[in-house]
PDB file of C-alpha atoms and ligand atoms in Angstrom:
ATOM      1  CA  MET M   1      -7.623 -11.994  14.042  1.00  0.00           C
ATOM      2  CA  ASN M   2      -4.130 -13.562  15.212  1.00  0.00           C
ATOM      3  CA  ILE M   3      -4.264 -16.158  11.960  1.00  0.00           C
ATOM      4  CA  GLU M   4      -1.310 -18.241  13.241  1.00  0.00           C
ATOM      5  CA  GLY M   5      -2.680 -21.721  13.848  1.00  0.00           C
ATOM      6  CA  GLN M   6      -6.531 -20.571  13.029  1.00  0.00           C
ATOM      7  CA  VAL M   7      -8.494 -23.617  10.711  1.00  0.00           C
ATOM      8  CA  ALA M   8      -9.398 -21.831   7.559  1.00  0.00           C
ATOM      9  CA  PHE M   9     -11.853 -23.213   4.420  1.00  0.00           C
ATOM     10  CA  VAL M  10     -11.165 -22.630   0.973  1.00  0.00           C
ATOM     11  CA  SER M  11     -13.895 -23.210  -1.895  1.00  0.00           C
ATOM     12  CA  GLY M  12     -12.606 -23.442  -5.698  1.00  0.00           C
ATOM     13  CA  GLY M  13      -8.704 -23.938  -3.436  1.00  0.00           C
ATOM     14  CA  GLY M  14      -7.803 -26.039  -6.505  1.00  0.00           C
ATOM     15  CA  SER M  15      -7.067 -23.374  -8.846  1.00  0.00           C
ATOM     16  CA  GLY M  16      -6.316 -19.352  -9.492  1.00  0.00           C
ATOM     17  CA  LEU M  17      -7.486 -17.243  -6.638  1.00  0.00           C
ATOM     18  CA  GLY M  18      -8.350 -20.499  -4.071  1.00  0.00           C
ATOM     19  CA  GLU M  19      -5.358 -21.869  -4.664  1.00  0.00           C
ATOM     20  CA  ALA M  20      -3.003 -18.545  -3.872  1.00  0.00           C
ATOM     21  CA  THR M  21      -5.372 -18.085  -0.954  1.00  0.00           C
ATOM     22  CA  ALA M  22      -5.019 -21.643   0.991  1.00  0.00           C
ATOM     23  CA  LYS M  23      -1.107 -21.772   0.067  1.00  0.00           C
ATOM     24  CA  HIS M  24      -1.110 -17.607   1.482  1.00  0.00           C
ATOM     25  CA  LEU M  25      -2.665 -19.165   4.324  1.00  0.00           C
ATOM     26  CA  ALA M  26      -0.435 -22.297   5.372  1.00  0.00           C
ATOM     27  CA  ALA M  27       2.347 -19.940   4.687  1.00  0.00           C
ATOM     28  CA  ALA M  28       1.143 -17.962   7.055  1.00  0.00           C
ATOM     29  CA  GLY M  29       0.502 -20.631   9.930  1.00  0.00           C
ATOM     30  CA  CYS M  30      -3.472 -21.681   9.291  1.00  0.00           C
ATOM     31  CA  LYS M  31      -4.456 -24.986   9.137  1.00  0.00           C
ATOM     32  CA  VAL M  32      -5.911 -25.182   5.846  1.00  0.00           C
ATOM     33  CA  GLY M  33      -9.107 -27.437   4.324  1.00  0.00           C
ATOM     34  CA  VAL M  34      -8.921 -26.974   0.434  1.00  0.00           C
ATOM     35  CA  MET M  35     -12.324 -27.773  -1.525  1.00  0.00           C
ATOM     36  CA  ASP M  36     -13.000 -27.911  -4.817  1.00  0.00           C
ATOM     37  CA  ILE M  37     -15.214 -29.995  -7.271  1.00  0.00           C
ATOM     38  CA  ASN M  38     -12.337 -30.822  -8.950  1.00  0.00           C
ATOM     39  CA  GLY M  39     -11.163 -33.404  -5.889  1.00  0.00           C
ATOM     40  CA  GLU M  40      -7.429 -34.071  -7.590  1.00  0.00           C
ATOM     41  CA  ALA M  41      -6.843 -30.195  -7.805  1.00  0.00           C
ATOM     42  CA  ALA M  42      -7.869 -29.830  -4.158  1.00  0.00           C
ATOM     43  CA  GLU M  43      -5.537 -32.790  -3.191  1.00  0.00           C
ATOM     44  CA  ASN M  44      -2.651 -31.572  -5.009  1.00  0.00           C
ATOM     45  CA  VAL M  45      -2.943 -27.945  -3.681  1.00  0.00           C
ATOM     46  CA  ALA M  46      -3.820 -29.858   0.295  1.00  0.00           C
ATOM     47  CA  ASN M  47      -0.440 -32.085  -0.352  1.00  0.00           C
ATOM     48  CA  THR M  48       2.023 -28.990  -0.928  1.00  0.00           C
ATOM     49  CA  ILE M  49       1.015 -26.869   2.234  1.00  0.00           C
ATOM     50  CA  GLU M  50       0.271 -30.041   4.560  1.00  0.00           C
ATOM     51  CA  GLY M  51      -3.654 -29.180   4.683  1.00  0.00           C
ATOM     52  CA  SER M  52      -6.605 -31.202   4.151  1.00  0.00           C
ATOM     53  CA  TRP M  53      -8.893 -31.677   0.989  1.00  0.00           C
ATOM     54  CA  ALA M  54     -12.643 -32.666   0.237  1.00  0.00           C
ATOM     55  CA  SER M  55     -13.981 -33.123  -3.240  1.00  0.00           C
ATOM     56  CA  CYS M  56     -17.048 -30.758  -3.316  1.00  0.00           C
ATOM     57  CA  ASP M  57     -19.460 -29.234  -5.452  1.00  0.00           C
ATOM     58  CA  VAL M  58     -20.827 -26.119  -3.418  1.00  0.00           C
ATOM     59  CA  SER M  59     -23.877 -26.005  -5.738  1.00  0.00           C
ATOM     60  CA  SER M  60     -24.747 -29.205  -3.878  1.00  0.00           C
ATOM     61  CA  SER M  61     -26.049 -29.119   0.062  1.00  0.00           C
ATOM     62  CA  LYS M  62     -25.001 -32.725   0.686  1.00  0.00           C
ATOM     63  CA  SER M  63     -21.738 -32.757  -1.003  1.00  0.00           C
ATOM     64  CA  THR M  64     -20.696 -29.518   0.671  1.00  0.00           C
ATOM     65  CA  GLU M  65     -21.710 -30.387   3.807  1.00  0.00           C
ATOM     66  CA  GLU M  66     -19.955 -33.986   3.533  1.00  0.00           C
ATOM     67  CA  ALA M  67     -16.732 -31.698   2.477  1.00  0.00           C
ATOM     68  CA  PHE M  68     -17.003 -30.018   6.174  1.00  0.00           C
ATOM     69  CA  SER M  69     -17.518 -32.580   8.139  1.00  0.00           C
ATOM     70  CA  LYS M  70     -14.799 -34.249   7.030  1.00  0.00           C
ATOM     71  CA  LEU M  71     -12.683 -31.405   6.808  1.00  0.00           C
ATOM     72  CA  SER M  72     -13.727 -30.784  10.762  1.00  0.00           C
ATOM     73  CA  SER M  73     -13.296 -33.967  12.138  1.00  0.00           C
ATOM     74  CA  SER M  74      -9.629 -33.658  10.301  1.00  0.00           C
ATOM     75  CA  ILE M  75      -8.575 -30.579  10.871  1.00  0.00           C
ATOM     76  CA  GLY M  76     -11.106 -28.654  13.281  1.00  0.00           C
ATOM     77  CA  MET M  77     -14.133 -26.102  12.749  1.00  0.00           C
ATOM     78  CA  PRO M  78     -12.938 -23.088  10.354  1.00  0.00           C
ATOM     79  CA  ARG M  79     -12.506 -19.701  11.768  1.00  0.00           C
ATOM     80  CA  ILE M  80     -11.835 -18.341   8.480  1.00  0.00           C
ATOM     81  CA  MET M  81     -14.091 -19.437   5.296  1.00  0.00           C
ATOM     82  CA  VAL M  82     -13.119 -18.136   1.927  1.00  0.00           C
ATOM     83  CA  ALA M  83     -15.650 -18.887  -0.825  1.00  0.00           C
ATOM     84  CA  CYS M  84     -13.995 -18.579  -3.994  1.00  0.00           C
ATOM     85  CA  ALA M  85     -15.344 -21.512  -6.612  1.00  0.00           C
ATOM     86  CA  GLY M  86     -17.245 -19.924  -9.065  1.00  0.00           C
ATOM     87  CA  VAL M  87     -17.469 -20.283 -12.871  1.00  0.00           C
ATOM     88  CA  ALA M  88     -18.218 -17.236 -15.661  1.00  0.00           C
ATOM     89  CA  THR M  89     -20.365 -18.866 -18.451  1.00  0.00           C
ATOM     90  CA  GLY M  90     -21.797 -16.304 -20.039  1.00  0.00           C
ATOM     91  CA  ALA M  91     -24.645 -16.401 -22.231  1.00  0.00           C
ATOM     92  CA  LYS M  92     -27.049 -13.234 -23.766  1.00  0.00           C
ATOM     93  CA  LEU M  93     -30.737 -13.543 -22.976  1.00  0.00           C
ATOM     94  CA  VAL M  94     -31.701 -13.899 -26.714  1.00  0.00           C
ATOM     95  CA  THR M  95     -30.064 -16.634 -29.019  1.00  0.00           C
ATOM     96  CA  LYS M  96     -28.507 -14.779 -32.647  1.00  0.00           C
ATOM     97  CA  GLU M  97     -31.510 -16.737 -34.241  1.00  0.00           C
ATOM     98  CA  SER M  98     -33.997 -14.826 -31.766  1.00  0.00           C
ATOM     99  CA  THR M  99     -35.169 -17.993 -29.379  1.00  0.00           C
ATOM    100  CA  ALA M 100     -34.791 -17.230 -26.047  1.00  0.00           C
ATOM    101  CA  THR M 101     -31.422 -18.638 -24.565  1.00  0.00           C
ATOM    102  CA  PRO M 102     -31.986 -21.921 -22.283  1.00  0.00           C
ATOM    103  CA  LEU M 103     -32.614 -21.329 -18.726  1.00  0.00           C
ATOM    104  CA  GLU M 104     -30.305 -23.246 -17.302  1.00  0.00           C
ATOM    105  CA  LYS M 105     -27.629 -20.940 -18.889  1.00  0.00           C
ATOM    106  CA  PHE M 106     -28.308 -18.790 -16.171  1.00  0.00           C
ATOM    107  CA  SER M 107     -29.699 -21.256 -13.131  1.00  0.00           C
ATOM    108  CA  LYS M 108     -26.226 -22.977 -13.604  1.00  0.00           C
ATOM    109  CA  VAL M 109     -23.932 -19.928 -13.007  1.00  0.00           C
ATOM    110  CA  ILE M 110     -26.357 -18.243 -10.195  1.00  0.00           C
ATOM    111  CA  GLU M 111     -26.588 -22.304  -8.465  1.00  0.00           C
ATOM    112  CA  ILE M 112     -22.714 -22.236  -8.461  1.00  0.00           C
ATOM    113  CA  ASN M 113     -21.722 -18.688  -7.691  1.00  0.00           C
ATOM    114  CA  LEU M 114     -24.187 -17.460  -5.266  1.00  0.00           C
ATOM    115  CA  ILE M 115     -25.854 -20.518  -4.012  1.00  0.00           C
ATOM    116  CA  GLY M 116     -22.718 -21.981  -3.742  1.00  0.00           C
ATOM    117  CA  THR M 117     -21.529 -18.928  -1.393  1.00  0.00           C
ATOM    118  CA  ILE M 118     -24.363 -18.832   0.857  1.00  0.00           C
ATOM    119  CA  ASN M 119     -23.804 -22.907   1.105  1.00  0.00           C
ATOM    120  CA  CYS M 120     -20.312 -22.567   2.125  1.00  0.00           C
ATOM    121  CA  MET M 121     -21.517 -19.740   4.587  1.00  0.00           C
ATOM    122  CA  ARG M 122     -24.081 -21.362   6.262  1.00  0.00           C
ATOM    123  CA  LEU M 123     -22.105 -24.447   6.878  1.00  0.00           C
ATOM    124  CA  ALA M 124     -19.024 -22.281   8.333  1.00  0.00           C
ATOM    125  CA  ALA M 125     -21.475 -19.874  10.394  1.00  0.00           C
ATOM    126  CA  ALA M 126     -22.705 -22.770  12.273  1.00  0.00           C
ATOM    127  CA  GLU M 127     -19.319 -24.266  12.861  1.00  0.00           C
ATOM    128  CA  MET M 128     -17.956 -20.965  14.120  1.00  0.00           C
ATOM    129  CA  THR M 129     -20.765 -19.636  16.269  1.00  0.00           C
ATOM    130  CA  LYS M 130     -19.813 -22.915  18.291  1.00  0.00           C
ATOM    131  CA  LEU M 131     -16.638 -21.645  18.914  1.00  0.00           C
ATOM    132  CA  GLU M 132     -14.661 -20.132  21.631  1.00  0.00           C
ATOM    133  CA  PRO M 133     -14.566 -16.288  20.966  1.00  0.00           C
ATOM    134  CA  LEU M 134     -10.912 -14.392  20.299  1.00  0.00           C
ATOM    135  CA  VAL M 135     -10.095 -10.757  21.377  1.00  0.00           C
ATOM    136  CA  GLU M 136     -12.828  -8.760  21.577  1.00  0.00           C
ATOM    137  CA  GLY M 137     -15.314 -11.606  21.163  1.00  0.00           C
ATOM    138  CA  GLU M 138     -14.290 -12.208  17.669  1.00  0.00           C
ATOM    139  CA  ARG M 139     -15.423 -15.889  16.212  1.00  0.00           C
ATOM    140  CA  GLY M 140     -14.487 -16.017  12.526  1.00  0.00           C
ATOM    141  CA  VAL M 141     -14.607 -14.492   9.286  1.00  0.00           C
ATOM    142  CA  MET M 142     -16.048 -15.462   5.939  1.00  0.00           C
ATOM    143  CA  ILE M 143     -14.697 -13.936   2.851  1.00  0.00           C
ATOM    144  CA  GLY M 144     -16.975 -13.943  -0.330  1.00  0.00           C
ATOM    145  CA  THR M 145     -15.381 -13.408  -4.111  1.00  0.00           C
ATOM    146  CA  ALA M 146     -17.810 -11.204  -5.904  1.00  0.00           C
ATOM    147  CA  SER M 147     -16.361  -9.436  -9.450  1.00  0.00           C
ATOM    148  CA  VAL M 148     -16.190  -5.979 -10.658  1.00  0.00           C
ATOM    149  CA  ALA M 149     -19.347  -7.477 -12.750  1.00  0.00           C
ATOM    150  CA  ALA M 150     -21.239  -7.021  -9.831  1.00  0.00           C
ATOM    151  CA  PHE M 151     -21.188  -3.330 -10.535  1.00  0.00           C
ATOM    152  CA  GLU M 152     -21.098  -3.099 -14.267  1.00  0.00           C
ATOM    153  CA  GLY M 153     -21.621  -6.399 -15.858  1.00  0.00           C
ATOM    154  CA  GLN M 154     -20.749  -6.605 -19.940  1.00  0.00           C
ATOM    155  CA  ILE M 155     -22.845  -7.717 -22.766  1.00  0.00           C
ATOM    156  CA  GLY M 156     -23.528 -11.284 -22.385  1.00  0.00           C
ATOM    157  CA  GLN M 157     -22.671 -11.539 -18.402  1.00  0.00           C
ATOM    158  CA  CYS M 158     -26.411 -11.274 -16.802  1.00  0.00           C
ATOM    159  CA  GLY M 159     -26.057 -14.584 -15.373  1.00  0.00           C
ATOM    160  CA  TYR M 160     -22.629 -14.107 -14.052  1.00  0.00           C
ATOM    161  CA  SER M 161     -23.269 -10.327 -12.826  1.00  0.00           C
ATOM    162  CA  ALA M 162     -26.163 -11.056 -11.492  1.00  0.00           C
ATOM    163  CA  SER M 163     -24.610 -13.702  -9.500  1.00  0.00           C
ATOM    164  CA  LYS M 164     -22.074 -11.490  -8.048  1.00  0.00           C
ATOM    165  CA  GLY M 165     -24.331  -8.563  -7.579  1.00  0.00           C
ATOM    166  CA  GLY M 166     -25.977 -11.100  -5.111  1.00  0.00           C
ATOM    167  CA  ILE M 167     -22.893 -11.992  -3.199  1.00  0.00           C
ATOM    168  CA  ALA M 168     -22.228  -8.065  -2.765  1.00  0.00           C
ATOM    169  CA  SER M 169     -25.700  -6.925  -1.582  1.00  0.00           C
ATOM    170  CA  MET M 170     -25.980  -9.868   0.603  1.00  0.00           C
ATOM    171  CA  THR M 171     -22.325  -8.841   2.276  1.00  0.00           C
ATOM    172  CA  LEU M 172     -23.682  -6.634   4.894  1.00  0.00           C
ATOM    173  CA  THR M 173     -26.914  -8.107   5.194  1.00  0.00           C
ATOM    174  CA  LEU M 174     -24.648 -11.687   6.856  1.00  0.00           C
ATOM    175  CA  ALA M 175     -22.383  -8.950   8.923  1.00  0.00           C
ATOM    176  CA  ARG M 176     -25.455  -7.365  10.590  1.00  0.00           C
ATOM    177  CA  GLU M 177     -26.456 -11.181  11.199  1.00  0.00           C
ATOM    178  CA  LEU M 178     -23.748 -12.173  12.069  1.00  0.00           C
ATOM    179  CA  ALA M 179     -22.478  -9.445  14.320  1.00  0.00           C
ATOM    180  CA  ARG M 180     -23.635 -10.512  17.704  1.00  0.00           C
ATOM    181  CA  ASP M 181     -21.913 -14.075  16.988  1.00  0.00           C
ATOM    182  CA  GLY M 182     -18.643 -12.350  16.444  1.00  0.00           C
ATOM    183  CA  ILE M 183     -18.238 -13.364  12.598  1.00  0.00           C
ATOM    184  CA  ARG M 184     -16.998 -11.072  10.535  1.00  0.00           C
ATOM    185  CA  VAL M 185     -18.580 -11.089   6.470  1.00  0.00           C
ATOM    186  CA  ASN M 186     -16.942  -9.245   3.666  1.00  0.00           C
ATOM    187  CA  ALA M 187     -16.343  -9.581  -0.470  1.00  0.00           C
ATOM    188  CA  ILE M 188     -13.872  -8.794  -2.377  1.00  0.00           C
ATOM    189  CA  ALA M 189     -14.850  -7.931  -5.734  1.00  0.00           C
ATOM    190  CA  PRO M 190     -11.555  -8.397  -8.270  1.00  0.00           C
ATOM    191  CA  GLY M 191     -11.242  -7.153 -11.860  1.00  0.00           C
ATOM    192  CA  LEU M 192      -9.261  -8.716 -14.301  1.00  0.00           C
ATOM    193  CA  MET M 193      -7.182 -11.319 -12.305  1.00  0.00           C
ATOM    194  CA  ASN M 194      -4.089 -13.379 -13.527  1.00  0.00           C
ATOM    195  CA  THR M 195      -5.474 -17.048 -13.320  1.00  0.00           C
ATOM    196  CA  PRO M 196      -6.880 -20.401 -15.315  1.00  0.00           C
ATOM    197  CA  MET M 197     -10.678 -18.589 -15.565  1.00  0.00           C
ATOM    198  CA  THR M 198      -8.838 -15.470 -17.962  1.00  0.00           C
ATOM    199  CA  SER M 199      -6.409 -17.616 -19.517  1.00  0.00           C
ATOM    200  CA  GLY M 200      -8.354 -18.631 -22.560  1.00  0.00           C
ATOM    201  CA  LEU M 201      -9.503 -14.829 -23.140  1.00  0.00           C
ATOM    202  CA  PRO M 202      -8.354 -14.026 -26.691  1.00  0.00           C
ATOM    203  CA  ASP M 203      -6.099 -11.710 -26.911  1.00  0.00           C
ATOM    204  CA  PRO M 204      -7.902  -8.629 -27.785  1.00  0.00           C
ATOM    205  CA  VAL M 205     -10.416  -8.881 -24.945  1.00  0.00           C
ATOM    206  CA  ARG M 206      -7.541  -9.321 -22.835  1.00  0.00           C
ATOM    207  CA  GLU M 207      -5.613  -5.858 -24.186  1.00  0.00           C
ATOM    208  CA  SER M 208      -8.952  -4.062 -24.296  1.00  0.00           C
ATOM    209  CA  LEU M 209      -9.663  -5.152 -20.700  1.00  0.00           C
ATOM    210  CA  ILE M 210      -6.215  -4.124 -19.586  1.00  0.00           C
ATOM    211  CA  SER M 211      -6.571  -0.748 -21.388  1.00  0.00           C
ATOM    212  CA  SER M 212      -9.509  -0.299 -19.318  1.00  0.00           C
ATOM    213  CA  THR M 213      -7.646  -0.724 -16.052  1.00  0.00           C
ATOM    214  CA  LEU M 214      -6.450   2.658 -15.037  1.00  0.00           C
ATOM    215  CA  TYR M 215      -3.398   1.287 -12.946  1.00  0.00           C
ATOM    216  CA  PRO M 216      -1.331  -0.747 -13.028  1.00  0.00           C
ATOM    217  CA  LYS M 217      -1.620  -1.727 -16.559  1.00  0.00           C
ATOM    218  CA  ARG M 218      -1.867  -5.051 -16.376  1.00  0.00           C
ATOM    219  CA  LEU M 219      -3.967  -7.963 -14.750  1.00  0.00           C
ATOM    220  CA  GLY M 220      -4.063  -8.573 -11.197  1.00  0.00           C
ATOM    221  CA  GLU M 221      -2.114 -11.610  -9.750  1.00  0.00           C
ATOM    222  CA  SER M 222      -3.638 -13.970  -7.488  1.00  0.00           C
ATOM    223  CA  ASP M 223      -0.896 -13.759  -4.714  1.00  0.00           C
ATOM    224  CA  GLU M 224      -2.405  -9.865  -4.448  1.00  0.00           C
ATOM    225  CA  TYR M 225      -5.850 -11.295  -3.989  1.00  0.00           C
ATOM    226  CA  ALA M 226      -4.439 -13.850  -1.394  1.00  0.00           C
ATOM    227  CA  ASN M 227      -2.489 -11.179   0.475  1.00  0.00           C
ATOM    228  CA  LEU M 228      -5.811  -9.127   0.819  1.00  0.00           C
ATOM    229  CA  VAL M 229      -7.723 -11.951   2.363  1.00  0.00           C
ATOM    230  CA  GLN M 230      -5.021 -12.236   4.973  1.00  0.00           C
ATOM    231  CA  HIS M 231      -5.356  -8.493   5.400  1.00  0.00           C
ATOM    232  CA  ILE M 232      -9.053  -9.083   6.050  1.00  0.00           C
ATOM    233  CA  CYS M 233      -8.972 -11.477   8.413  1.00  0.00           C
ATOM    234  CA  GLU M 234      -6.444 -10.031  10.533  1.00  0.00           C
ATOM    235  CA  ASN M 235      -7.899  -6.419  10.597  1.00  0.00           C
ATOM    236  CA  LEU M 236     -10.880  -6.988  13.005  1.00  0.00           C
ATOM    237  CA  PHE M 237     -12.590  -3.178  12.005  1.00  0.00           C
ATOM    238  CA  ILE M 238     -13.270  -4.375   8.657  1.00  0.00           C
ATOM    239  CA  ASN M 239     -16.395  -6.149   7.987  1.00  0.00           C
ATOM    240  CA  GLY M 240     -19.972  -5.651   6.092  1.00  0.00           C
ATOM    241  CA  SER M 241     -17.412  -4.226   3.001  1.00  0.00           C
ATOM    242  CA  VAL M 242     -17.453  -5.135  -0.543  1.00  0.00           C
ATOM    243  CA  ILE M 243     -13.757  -4.065  -1.458  1.00  0.00           C
ATOM    244  CA  ARG M 244     -13.222  -3.751  -4.986  1.00  0.00           C
ATOM    245  CA  PHE M 245      -9.602  -5.102  -6.126  1.00  0.00           C
ATOM    246  CA  ASP M 246      -9.439  -3.898  -9.649  1.00  0.00           C
ATOM    247  CA  GLY M 247      -6.744  -1.208 -10.353  1.00  0.00           C
ATOM    248  CA  ALA M 248      -9.328   1.217 -10.869  1.00  0.00           C
ATOM    249  CA  LEU M 249     -10.756  -1.001 -14.223  1.00  0.00           C
ATOM    250  CA  ARG M 250     -14.329  -0.148 -15.180  1.00  0.00           C
ATOM    251  CA  LEU M 251     -15.981  -2.044 -17.591  1.00  0.00           C
ATOM    252  CA  ALA M 252     -16.902  -1.127 -20.258  1.00  0.00           C
ATOM    253  CA  PRO M 253     -20.675  -2.500 -22.107  1.00  0.00           C
ATOM    254  CA  LYS M 254     -18.722  -4.985 -24.232  1.00  0.00           C
TER     255      LYS M 254
HETATM  256  N1  LIG Z   1     -10.009 -14.509 -12.458  1.00  0.00           N
HETATM  257  C1  LIG Z   1     -10.588 -13.055 -12.384  1.00  0.00           C
HETATM  258  O1  LIG Z   1     -10.409 -12.409 -13.697  1.00  0.00           O
HETATM  259  C2  LIG Z   1     -11.936 -12.850 -11.801  1.00  0.00           C
HETATM  260  C3  LIG Z   1     -12.251 -12.048 -11.742  1.00  0.00           C
HETATM  261  C4  LIG Z   1     -13.585 -11.802 -11.112  1.00  0.00           C
HETATM  262  C5  LIG Z   1     -14.056 -12.761 -10.181  1.00  0.00           C
HETATM  263  N2  LIG Z   1     -13.323 -13.718 -10.192  1.00  0.00           N
HETATM  264  C6  LIG Z   1     -14.013 -14.940  -9.192  1.00  0.00           C
HETATM  265  O2  LIG Z   1     -12.660 -15.123  -8.564  1.00  0.00           O
HETATM  266  C7  LIG Z   1     -13.313 -16.695  -7.970  1.00  0.00           C
HETATM  267  C8  LIG Z   1     -12.186 -17.607  -8.373  1.00  0.00           C
HETATM  268  O3  LIG Z   1     -11.896 -17.529  -9.660  1.00  0.00           O
HETATM  269  P1  LIG Z   1     -10.399 -18.312 -10.483  1.00  0.00           P
HETATM  270  O4  LIG Z   1      -9.663 -16.742 -10.914  1.00  0.00           O
HETATM  271  O5  LIG Z   1      -9.856 -18.443  -9.294  1.00  0.00           O
HETATM  272  O6  LIG Z   1     -11.065 -19.387 -11.458  1.00  0.00           O
HETATM  273  P2  LIG Z   1     -10.091 -20.684 -11.766  1.00  0.00           P
HETATM  274  O7  LIG Z   1     -11.114 -20.802 -12.883  1.00  0.00           O
HETATM  275  O8  LIG Z   1      -8.650 -20.897 -11.548  1.00  0.00           O
HETATM  276  O9  LIG Z   1     -10.620 -21.428 -10.000  1.00  0.00           O
HETATM  277  C9  LIG Z   1     -12.047 -21.616 -10.184  1.00  0.00           C
HETATM  278  C10 LIG Z   1     -12.426 -22.937  -9.175  1.00  0.00           C
HETATM  279  O10 LIG Z   1     -13.374 -23.055  -8.430  1.00  0.00           O
HETATM  280  C11 LIG Z   1     -13.926 -24.322  -8.782  1.00  0.00           C
HETATM  281  N3  LIG Z   1     -15.173 -24.697  -9.029  1.00  0.00           N
HETATM  282  C12 LIG Z   1     -15.956 -24.079 -10.292  1.00  0.00           C
HETATM  283  N4  LIG Z   1     -17.150 -24.991 -10.050  1.00  0.00           N
HETATM  284  C13 LIG Z   1     -17.182 -25.664  -8.439  1.00  0.00           C
HETATM  285  C14 LIG Z   1     -18.159 -25.996  -7.650  1.00  0.00           C
HETATM  286  N5  LIG Z   1     -19.338 -26.281  -8.145  1.00  0.00           N
HETATM  287  N6  LIG Z   1     -18.230 -26.230  -6.795  1.00  0.00           N
HETATM  288  C15 LIG Z   1     -17.134 -26.259  -5.946  1.00  0.00           C
HETATM  289  N7  LIG Z   1     -15.567 -26.133  -6.616  1.00  0.00           N
HETATM  290  C16 LIG Z   1     -15.896 -25.387  -8.051  1.00  0.00           C
HETATM  291  C17 LIG Z   1     -12.909 -25.171  -9.830  1.00  0.00           C
HETATM  292  O11 LIG Z   1     -12.724 -26.542 -10.619  1.00  0.00           O
HETATM  293  C18 LIG Z   1     -11.892 -24.285  -9.932  1.00  0.00           C
HETATM  294  O12 LIG Z   1     -10.543 -25.079  -9.245  1.00  0.00           O
HETATM  295  C19 LIG Z   1     -14.816 -16.902  -9.400  1.00  0.00           C
HETATM  296  O13 LIG Z   1     -15.441 -17.065  -8.271  1.00  0.00           O
HETATM  297  C20 LIG Z   1     -14.877 -15.851 -10.107  1.00  0.00           C
HETATM  298  O14 LIG Z   1     -15.699 -15.780 -10.624  1.00  0.00           O
HETATM  299  C21 LIG Z   1     -12.170 -13.878 -10.920  1.00  0.00           C
END
């Protein structure tokens, strides 16, 4: 897809990977709709790129439907949907006191990360199917954000790795489902990235994660993620793929 002039919605666009993606796509000529539960952050990012913004909780159908209709009426229906909204809450199944961890510790992260991604993709795909096809019948492209924790989740990441595993495993399913409409679906599975989500990690944890990263020995940068998003959008033959983006990091059990 030639992305210049296309409409792109980015969930979680107020910070980190989503913010970098929103700015990168805007610099490449897209009209960008920034969605975030932190409306002020979404507005700030949108203002720097002359984009639109909407405050929304991706785990709520009503809130996300309202955000889509606000963005669509201001910049049009999306050809590109990048789902970055997410949280990294961790919890073990059983507490140190041998009690079962409250269920909502797991359901909340799955609702935001996995159901939130399905929520954005169902609304984006419905709009994309109404768009005129481009070269080779392409109507749109959607990118989910999984994690390497989808494949080697660490101790305490049950809810998080389940949510990211869900994003990884639904990618091919959706690519199959939407192929007849010319809509591609892919996911990126990042390793350790330099964003506000990881800035609070204690130094020993950060050092251990960096030392498990094969090469280069550092955190990934948000701009590098955004670059990959642009490449996926532009490269028609990338479809149904979950792309590890991790400097060959393989997470240890803890
Ligand atoms: N940073 C990493 O190392 C890393 C690694 C693998 C995967 N990821 C994934 O990348 C995505 C982006 O993470 P990040 O590092 O940029 O984190 P971040 O905390 O900087 O950004 C996440 C954004 O999502 C928003 N958000 C949270 N809950 C939301 C909700 N219910 N509705 C709408 N917006 C919501 C937050 O307000 C925030 O702006 C997440 O899905 C995360 O799980 C991050």
